[in-house]
Amino acid sequence: MRYLLYFILAFCLWLLLTLSVHLDHIIAGVVVALLSTIIFGGYFTTRPIKFLQLHRIFWFVVYIPVFIWYMIKANIDVAYRALHPQRPIRPGIVKIRTMLKTDIAKVFLANSITLTPGTMTCEIDGEFLYIHWIWVESSEIDEASKIIARRFEKYLRRIFE
Amino acid sequence: MISPIGWIIIWIGVFFDILGAIGLVRFPDVYNRLQAATKCVTLGTFGIMIGIFLLKGFSSMGIKALICGAFLLLTSPVAAHALMKGSIHFGTKLWKGSVMDAYGKDKLGGEQIEKED
């Protein structure tokens, strides 16, 4: 089941990339999609039904503008620190705890943290994440988790869990 | 109408790319430099891709640009994460102005921060 879904997704991506319906393009696409299914299909989600649940897709669509807004804020923040004559940085690595359980949700959380203001994921270890923070506001686990991770967790929990 | 917006977004992207390069030169250690490089360059390049999509519309080139943008958003943080983890395990110390190092304390037996001269 999940191999079939992976094959369909890979083939759709190929169609979007080539954007032609010539026979040789489609044959090449089938071969490539089959190869990637054989190699990577095993890493794919174990519950493909999640793709079809509408509330998850709805929250994903809500999440994209939120994420892009934080990304723009992050860039202005880094630009300010890079251009300021005194270079106002106070870096450090802090530890935070996440409420998310599944692996894919943790990956998305880590990616989101990396692209948002002043924070960057060093390592995921079970329910703990180690974050490099360019301006350390709090060294307490709970306080830092609240500042860094809560704003994404409420969306990611609804999307992936 | 779409064309000037596309050009504006492309120029904003180029501007952020330049800021990322400036940050790369000005910040003191590898971790802070990665911050500047990852954030600014991801949004900058993503902006260029979105601008190309707005200029070209749903043509072959526009859709390719959009897919490139999506993959960039997914892969660039992972690459930065790998570089960061690599430099921690290689033994690169944090800049001497750093205030704390929870990872070093937990995993490497002591905070890995440069000493003041």
Short mmCIF file of C-alpha atoms in Angstrom, two decimals, chain B residues 2-3 6 8 19 22 25 27 31 36 40 42-43 50 66 78 92 96 103 108-109 111:
data_model
loop_
_atom_site.label_atom_id
_atom_site.label_comp_id
_atom_site.label_asym_id
_atom_site.label_seq_id
_atom_site.Cartn_x
_atom_site.Cartn_y
_atom_site.Cartn_z
CA ILE B 2 2.42 40.27 -11.98
CA SER B 3 5.74 41.04 -13.66
CA GLY B 6 8.01 39.15 -9.50
CA ILE B 8 10.55 43.06 -6.66
CA LEU B 19 22.95 40.12 3.94
CA ILE B 22 27.80 39.85 5.18
CA VAL B 25 31.97 37.40 7.33
CA PHE B 27 29.96 36.66 12.96
CA TYR B 31 27.78 28.20 14.66
CA ALA B 36 23.38 33.73 9.09
CA CYS B 40 19.22 34.49 4.91
CA THR B 42 17.27 30.01 2.30
CA LEU B 43 14.76 32.86 2.26
CA ILE B 50 8.99 32.52 -6.17
CA LEU B 66 8.29 26.29 -7.49
CA VAL B 78 18.86 19.50 7.21
CA THR B 92 35.15 23.10 17.34
CA LYS B 96 34.34 32.95 23.89
CA TYR B 103 25.04 19.91 24.75
CA LEU B 108 30.88 15.77 25.93
CA GLY B 109 31.72 16.15 29.62
CA GLU B 111 31.12 23.11 28.26
#
